Each structure stands twice: as structure tokens, then as C-alpha cells.
PDB file of C-alpha atoms in Angstrom:
ATOM      1  CA  UNK A   2      -4.260 -10.653  -8.043  1.00  0.00           C
ATOM      2  CA  UNK A   3      -1.140  -9.095  -9.548  1.00  0.00           C
ATOM      3  CA  UNK A   4       1.079  -6.962  -7.189  1.00  0.00           C
ATOM      4  CA  UNK A   5       1.300  -4.537 -10.324  1.00  0.00           C
ATOM      5  CA  UNK A   6      -2.404  -3.708 -10.010  1.00  0.00           C
ATOM      6  CA  UNK A   7      -3.446  -0.056  -9.596  1.00  0.00           C
ATOM      7  CA  UNK A   8      -5.201   0.571  -6.329  1.00  0.00           C
ATOM      8  CA  UNK A   9      -8.152   2.022  -8.078  1.00  0.00           C
ATOM      9  CA  UNK A  10      -8.472  -1.441  -9.847  1.00  0.00           C
ATOM     10  CA  UNK A  11      -7.846  -3.342  -6.483  1.00  0.00           C
ATOM     11  CA  UNK A  12     -10.967  -1.323  -5.138  1.00  0.00           C
ATOM     12  CA  UNK A  13     -13.059  -2.660  -8.154  1.00  0.00           C
ATOM     13  CA  UNK A  14     -11.877  -6.092  -7.906  1.00  0.00           C
ATOM     14  CA  UNK A  15     -12.818  -6.175  -4.135  1.00  0.00           C
ATOM     15  CA  UNK A  16     -16.281  -4.779  -5.075  1.00  0.00           C
ATOM     16  CA  UNK A  17     -16.844  -7.292  -7.721  1.00  0.00           C
ATOM     17  CA  UNK A  18     -15.768 -10.098  -5.296  1.00  0.00           C
ATOM     18  CA  UNK A  19     -17.846  -8.848  -2.509  1.00  0.00           C
ATOM     19  CA  UNK A  20     -20.973  -8.212  -4.520  1.00  0.00           C
ATOM     20  CA  UNK A  21     -21.035  -4.505  -3.959  1.00  0.00           C
ATOM     21  CA  UNK A  22     -21.935  -1.812  -6.392  1.00  0.00           C
ATOM     22  CA  UNK A  23     -19.157   0.657  -6.071  1.00  0.00           C
ATOM     23  CA  UNK A  24     -21.367   3.495  -4.757  1.00  0.00           C
ATOM     24  CA  UNK A  25     -19.191   4.982  -2.069  1.00  0.00           C
ATOM     25  CA  UNK A  26     -15.540   6.204  -1.528  1.00  0.00           C
ATOM     26  CA  UNK A  27     -12.770   4.316  -0.615  1.00  0.00           C
ATOM     27  CA  UNK A  28      -9.267   4.470   1.028  1.00  0.00           C
ATOM     28  CA  UNK A  29      -6.551   2.009   1.616  1.00  0.00           C
ATOM     29  CA  UNK A  30      -4.409   2.366   4.567  1.00  0.00           C
ATOM     30  CA  UNK A  31      -0.788   1.023   5.123  1.00  0.00           C
ATOM     31  CA  UNK A  32       1.776   2.520   7.569  1.00  0.00           C
ATOM     32  CA  UNK A  33       1.174   6.241   7.643  1.00  0.00           C
ATOM     33  CA  UNK A  34      -0.182   6.363   4.316  1.00  0.00           C
ATOM     34  CA  UNK A  35      -3.635   6.679   2.903  1.00  0.00           C
ATOM     35  CA  UNK A  36      -4.550   6.158  -0.928  1.00  0.00           C
ATOM     36  CA  UNK A  37      -7.930   6.959  -2.387  1.00  0.00           C
ATOM     37  CA  UNK A  38      -9.444   9.251  -4.902  1.00  0.00           C
ATOM     38  CA  UNK A  39      -8.532  12.935  -3.982  1.00  0.00           C
ATOM     39  CA  UNK A  40     -11.295  15.339  -3.822  1.00  0.00           C
ATOM     40  CA  UNK A  41     -10.959  17.725  -6.355  1.00  0.00           C
ATOM     41  CA  UNK A  42     -12.121  20.546  -4.348  1.00  0.00           C
ATOM     42  CA  UNK A  43      -9.822  19.581  -1.326  1.00  0.00           C
ATOM     43  CA  UNK A  44     -12.715  20.352   1.079  1.00  0.00           C
ATOM     44  CA  UNK A  45     -12.361  17.282   3.420  1.00  0.00           C
ATOM     45  CA  UNK A  46      -8.992  17.701   4.992  1.00  0.00           C
ATOM     46  CA  UNK A  47      -5.784  16.036   3.995  1.00  0.00           C
ATOM     47  CA  UNK A  48      -6.006  14.350   0.665  1.00  0.00           C
ATOM     48  CA  UNK A  49      -5.116  10.690   0.060  1.00  0.00           C
ATOM     49  CA  UNK A  50      -2.413   9.786  -2.336  1.00  0.00           C
ATOM     50  CA  UNK A  51      -3.947   9.133  -5.720  1.00  0.00           C
ATOM     51  CA  UNK A  52      -5.102   5.410  -6.134  1.00  0.00           C
ATOM     52  CA  UNK A  53      -5.204   5.911  -9.780  1.00  0.00           C
ATOM     53  CA  UNK A  54      -1.490   6.485  -9.844  1.00  0.00           C
ATOM     54  CA  UNK A  55      -0.316   3.936  -7.406  1.00  0.00           C
ATOM     55  CA  UNK A  56       0.215   0.045  -7.540  1.00  0.00           C
ATOM     56  CA  UNK A  57      -0.172  -2.410  -4.882  1.00  0.00           C
ATOM     57  CA  UNK A  58       3.569  -3.134  -5.165  1.00  0.00           C
ATOM     58  CA  UNK A  59       4.301   0.665  -4.514  1.00  0.00           C
ATOM     59  CA  UNK A  60       2.738   0.146  -1.021  1.00  0.00           C
ATOM     60  CA  UNK A  61       4.551  -3.003  -0.485  1.00  0.00           C
ATOM     61  CA  UNK A  62       7.892  -1.677  -1.258  1.00  0.00           C
ATOM     62  CA  UNK A  63       7.640   1.797   0.061  1.00  0.00           C
ATOM     63  CA  UNK A  64       5.830   0.880   3.367  1.00  0.00           C
ATOM     64  CA  UNK A  65       6.948  -2.827   3.941  1.00  0.00           C
ATOM     65  CA  UNK A  66       3.416  -3.416   4.983  1.00  0.00           C
ATOM     66  CA  UNK A  67       2.138  -6.938   4.448  1.00  0.00           C
ATOM     67  CA  UNK A  68      -1.234  -5.828   5.998  1.00  0.00           C
ATOM     68  CA  UNK A  69      -3.310  -3.191   4.379  1.00  0.00           C
ATOM     69  CA  UNK A  70      -6.620  -1.999   5.407  1.00  0.00           C
ATOM     70  CA  UNK A  71      -9.471  -1.263   2.920  1.00  0.00           C
ATOM     71  CA  UNK A  72     -12.031   1.200   3.854  1.00  0.00           C
ATOM     72  CA  UNK A  73     -15.181   1.343   1.942  1.00  0.00           C
ATOM     73  CA  UNK A  74     -18.325   3.666   2.459  1.00  0.00           C
ATOM     74  CA  UNK A  75     -16.943   6.323   5.025  1.00  0.00           C
ATOM     75  CA  UNK A  76     -20.696   6.488   6.390  1.00  0.00           C
ATOM     76  CA  UNK A  77     -20.894   2.903   7.124  1.00  0.00           C
ATOM     77  CA  UNK A  78     -17.398   2.348   7.660  1.00  0.00           C
ATOM     78  CA  UNK A  79     -16.633  -1.156   6.362  1.00  0.00           C
ATOM     79  CA  UNK A  80     -13.000  -1.756   7.366  1.00  0.00           C
ATOM     80  CA  UNK A  81     -11.422  -5.025   5.668  1.00  0.00           C
ATOM     81  CA  UNK A  82      -7.940  -6.280   6.422  1.00  0.00           C
ATOM     82  CA  UNK A  83      -6.090  -7.340   3.447  1.00  0.00           C
ATOM     83  CA  UNK A  84      -2.981  -9.494   4.187  1.00  0.00           C
ATOM     84  CA  UNK A  85      -0.485 -10.254   1.491  1.00  0.00           C
ATOM     85  CA  UNK A  86       0.409 -13.734   2.304  1.00  0.00           C
ATOM     86  CA  UNK A  87       2.700 -14.526  -0.599  1.00  0.00           C
ATOM     87  CA  UNK A  88       3.694 -13.057  -3.820  1.00  0.00           C
ATOM     88  CA  UNK A  89       5.649 -14.042  -6.847  1.00  0.00           C
ATOM     89  CA  UNK A  90       7.961 -11.885  -9.067  1.00  0.00           C
ATOM     90  CA  UNK A  91       8.201 -12.416 -12.961  1.00  0.00           C
ATOM     91  CA  UNK A  92       4.569 -14.191 -13.128  1.00  0.00           C
ATOM     92  CA  UNK A  93       2.083 -13.436 -15.700  1.00  0.00           C
ATOM     93  CA  UNK A  94      -0.874 -11.350 -15.113  1.00  0.00           C
ATOM     94  CA  UNK A  95      -2.917 -12.901 -17.818  1.00  0.00           C
ATOM     95  CA  UNK A  96      -6.112 -14.015 -16.196  1.00  0.00           C
ATOM     96  CA  UNK A  97      -5.944 -12.219 -13.040  1.00  0.00           C
ATOM     97  CA  UNK A  98      -7.497 -11.006 -10.834  1.00  0.00           C
ATOM     98  CA  UNK A  99      -9.137 -14.362 -10.058  1.00  0.00           C
ATOM     99  CA  UNK A 100     -11.557 -15.333  -7.529  1.00  0.00           C
ATOM    100  CA  UNK A 101     -10.336 -18.245  -5.437  1.00  0.00           C
ATOM    101  CA  UNK A 102     -12.986 -18.530  -2.769  1.00  0.00           C
ATOM    102  CA  UNK A 103     -16.115 -17.180  -1.604  1.00  0.00           C
ATOM    103  CA  UNK A 104     -17.851 -17.611   1.690  1.00  0.00           C
ATOM    104  CA  UNK A 105     -20.869 -15.914   2.846  1.00  0.00           C
ATOM    105  CA  UNK A 106     -22.987 -13.012   1.344  1.00  0.00           C
ATOM    106  CA  UNK A 107     -21.726  -9.464   1.611  1.00  0.00           C
ATOM    107  CA  UNK A 108     -23.994  -7.078   3.471  1.00  0.00           C
ATOM    108  CA  UNK A 109     -26.213  -4.680   1.262  1.00  0.00           C
ATOM    109  CA  UNK A 110     -25.108  -1.267   0.477  1.00  0.00           C
ATOM    110  CA  UNK A 111     -26.189   1.334   2.973  1.00  0.00           C
ATOM    111  CA  UNK A 112     -27.056  -0.973   5.528  1.00  0.00           C
ATOM    112  CA  UNK A 113     -25.560   1.199   8.304  1.00  0.00           C
ATOM    113  CA  UNK A 114     -22.258  -0.631   8.873  1.00  0.00           C
ATOM    114  CA  UNK A 115     -21.682  -3.444  11.129  1.00  0.00           C
ATOM    115  CA  UNK A 116     -24.423  -2.623  13.634  1.00  0.00           C
ATOM    116  CA  UNK A 117     -27.009  -1.770  11.128  1.00  0.00           C
ATOM    117  CA  UNK A 118     -26.255  -5.048   9.377  1.00  0.00           C
ATOM    118  CA  UNK A 119     -26.998  -6.867  12.763  1.00  0.00           C
ATOM    119  CA  UNK A 120     -30.272  -4.904  13.251  1.00  0.00           C
ATOM    120  CA  UNK A 121     -31.201  -5.793   9.604  1.00  0.00           C
ATOM    121  CA  UNK A 122     -30.540  -9.489  10.037  1.00  0.00           C
ATOM    122  CA  UNK A 123     -32.491  -9.474  13.320  1.00  0.00           C
ATOM    123  CA  UNK A 124     -35.368  -7.728  11.650  1.00  0.00           C
ATOM    124  CA  UNK A 125     -35.609 -10.054   8.374  1.00  0.00           C
ATOM    125  CA  UNK A 126     -35.161 -13.103  10.385  1.00  0.00           C
ATOM    126  CA  UNK A 127     -38.005 -12.259  13.057  1.00  0.00           C
ATOM    127  CA  UNK A 128     -41.442 -11.992  11.407  1.00  0.00           C
ATOM    128  CA  UNK A 129     -42.721 -10.338  14.807  1.00  0.00           C
ATOM    129  CA  UNK A 130     -39.953  -7.674  14.498  1.00  0.00           C
ATOM    130  CA  UNK A 131     -41.619  -4.238  14.202  1.00  0.00           C
ATOM    131  CA  UNK A 132     -39.381  -3.470  11.129  1.00  0.00           C
ATOM    132  CA  UNK A 133     -39.420  -6.961   9.670  1.00  0.00           C
ATOM    133  CA  UNK A 134     -41.745  -6.064   6.550  1.00  0.00           C
ATOM    134  CA  UNK A 135     -39.999  -2.713   5.946  1.00  0.00           C
ATOM    135  CA  UNK A 136     -36.334  -4.289   6.033  1.00  0.00           C
ATOM    136  CA  UNK A 137     -37.616  -7.351   4.021  1.00  0.00           C
ATOM    137  CA  UNK A 138     -38.735  -4.729   1.340  1.00  0.00           C
ATOM    138  CA  UNK A 139     -35.989  -2.584   1.505  1.00  0.00           C
ATOM    139  CA  UNK A 140     -33.091  -5.155   1.216  1.00  0.00           C
ATOM    140  CA  UNK A 141     -32.337  -7.678  -1.659  1.00  0.00           C
ATOM    141  CA  UNK A 142     -34.922 -10.469  -2.122  1.00  0.00           C
ATOM    142  CA  UNK A 143     -34.841 -13.507   0.123  1.00  0.00           C
ATOM    143  CA  UNK A 144     -31.315 -12.263   1.681  1.00  0.00           C
ATOM    144  CA  UNK A 145     -29.637 -15.037   3.381  1.00  0.00           C
ATOM    145  CA  UNK A 146     -26.078 -14.225   4.627  1.00  0.00           C
ATOM    146  CA  UNK A 147     -24.940 -17.704   4.297  1.00  0.00           C
ATOM    147  CA  UNK A 148     -25.789 -18.095   0.548  1.00  0.00           C
ATOM    148  CA  UNK A 149     -23.293 -16.593  -1.908  1.00  0.00           C
ATOM    149  CA  UNK A 150     -23.882 -16.556  -5.588  1.00  0.00           C
ATOM    150  CA  UNK A 151     -20.283 -17.784  -6.615  1.00  0.00           C
ATOM    151  CA  UNK A 152     -20.984 -17.841 -10.188  1.00  0.00           C
ATOM    152  CA  UNK A 153     -22.112 -14.215 -10.115  1.00  0.00           C
ATOM    153  CA  UNK A 154     -19.141 -13.009  -8.239  1.00  0.00           C
ATOM    154  CA  UNK A 155     -16.816 -15.002 -10.348  1.00  0.00           C
ATOM    155  CA  UNK A 156     -18.223 -13.588 -13.521  1.00  0.00           C
ATOM    156  CA  UNK A 157     -17.855 -10.087 -12.115  1.00  0.00           C
ATOM    157  CA  UNK A 158     -13.972 -10.607 -11.423  1.00  0.00           C
ATOM    158  CA  UNK A 159     -13.301 -12.554 -14.504  1.00  0.00           C
ATOM    159  CA  UNK A 160     -15.017  -9.307 -16.524  1.00  0.00           C
ATOM    160  CA  UNK A 161     -12.447  -7.155 -14.941  1.00  0.00           C
ATOM    161  CA  UNK A 162      -9.422  -9.532 -15.975  1.00  0.00           C
ATOM    162  CA  UNK A 163     -10.886  -9.483 -19.424  1.00  0.00           C
ATOM    163  CA  UNK A 164     -11.165  -5.446 -19.450  1.00  0.00           C
ATOM    164  CA  UNK A 165      -7.731  -5.234 -18.021  1.00  0.00           C
ATOM    165  CA  UNK A 166      -5.976  -7.766 -20.326  1.00  0.00           C
ATOM    166  CA  UNK A 167      -2.806  -6.263 -21.498  1.00  0.00           C
ATOM    167  CA  UNK A 168      -3.263  -4.640 -24.954  1.00  0.00           C
ATOM    168  CA  UNK A 169      -1.005  -6.400 -27.881  1.00  0.00           C
ATOM    169  CA  UNK A 170       1.518  -3.783 -29.389  1.00  0.00           C
ATOM    170  CA  UNK A 171       0.156  -2.835 -32.953  1.00  0.00           C
ATOM    171  CA  UNK A 172       2.012  -4.820 -35.359  1.00  0.00           C
ATOM    172  CA  UNK A 173       4.983  -3.043 -37.158  1.00  0.00           C
ATOM    173  CA  UNK A 174       4.807  -3.142 -40.882  1.00  0.00           C
ATOM    174  CA  UNK A 175       7.600  -3.797 -42.943  1.00  0.00           C
ATOM    175  CA  UNK A 176       9.780  -0.835 -43.454  1.00  0.00           C
ATOM    176  CA  UNK A 177      10.166  -0.987 -47.055  1.00  0.00           C
ATOM    177  CA  UNK A 178       6.359  -0.829 -47.313  1.00  0.00           C
ATOM    178  CA  UNK A 179       5.885   2.266 -45.021  1.00  0.00           C
ATOM    179  CA  UNK A 180       7.154   4.964 -47.405  1.00  0.00           C
ATOM    180  CA  UNK A 181       4.942   3.534 -50.294  1.00  0.00           C
ATOM    181  CA  UNK A 182       1.855   3.568 -48.185  1.00  0.00           C
ATOM    182  CA  UNK A 183       2.585   7.121 -46.902  1.00  0.00           C
ATOM    183  CA  UNK A 184       3.179   8.527 -50.354  1.00  0.00           C
ATOM    184  CA  UNK A 185      -0.046   6.753 -51.635  1.00  0.00           C
ATOM    185  CA  UNK A 186      -1.978   8.148 -48.750  1.00  0.00           C
ATOM    186  CA  UNK A 187      -0.480  11.564 -49.502  1.00  0.00           C
ATOM    187  CA  UNK A 188      -1.547  11.559 -53.150  1.00  0.00           C
ATOM    188  CA  UNK A 189      -5.214  10.595 -52.117  1.00  0.00           C
ATOM    189  CA  UNK A 190      -5.306  13.842 -49.941  1.00  0.00           C
ATOM    190  CA  UNK A 191      -3.821  16.145 -52.696  1.00  0.00           C
TER     191      UNK A 191
END
């Protein structure tokens, strides 16, 4: 992904790559900084720096961090470690972000964090488990944590690269034609 990617878009990229539904709040943490979407009412303590106004490169340059934590769903507390292994200056951003690898399936939304996910897996794997039927019906159909739908994840990430594709600047018309066009439009309105 490009270092120039805004953090709100990095969040959406991670959601697409994981197969989650962007249903909860998120924060990025590096050094002493916190970036997320500020609460407009300010009722939940110190506000994070606005992720819509910060780029990944800002975190790298301002904090020197090569490891960033991505916290998703404050109730389930999914904490992901993002390691910046290598970056290149002056590279194209066309076709980015790009899914390179996918292994395993993401836990279902609202499963209850790591411990809830463990309980969920125990229940769906064991037909004699007291919550087997309830969990089987609650979660995704035929859930297997080892099977990933790479094509679906890749399509979701690729869709973001299309949405965020840099727009070409409008073509500048010939300066000699501009006054004539303006004059003709002016006459039509009069």
C-alpha cells in the first residue's frame, strides 16, 4: 500500500483484506499517538487525531515508528500489529492497495474477541457442545477458520484501488477558444 494512504483508507483496506464489514470504531497507535475518528460530542475522553487528515507517512515521519497497532472494535478489542518492513520513495500508487497474501479466515464480527472466538470455534467443531446449534446458526454458514476466499478478498481490495485511483486533471482548453466559448455562453443566458 502507498505510504501516502490516509489512515481512514488504511482502515478500509484492512477491513477489505480481512473480510470484515467496517461495523466498529478503530484506532491506530504508534509511539504516544492515537489516530481514529474523533467523537463529535467528545464524550469518551481524550480524542484521537483525525485519521481522515493523517497519512501513513505522517506517522512514520513524526514518530519514527516502524510498528503500528491497529485496534478494531473496542468491545472485542482486536489488536493487530502492522510492521513497516520496507518502503520506496517516488513510486506509483496506481493499482494500490494490493493484496499480496491471504492465509486463514477472519473471525466473524462481534464474536467476542479472542476468547469469544475460541469458544465459538469449540462450539461449532463439537456437535455435542451445548451451544453448537446456536453458534452454527449465528455465524457464517460452514465456517472454517482455515479456508479463505482469496478471490473475494482480492476483489474487495482491488475495488478500493479503483475508487481511490487518482483523478486526471481536467483538460485545459486552448486559451484562444476560451473567450469565444465564454462569450457564446453569455449570449445564450442574456
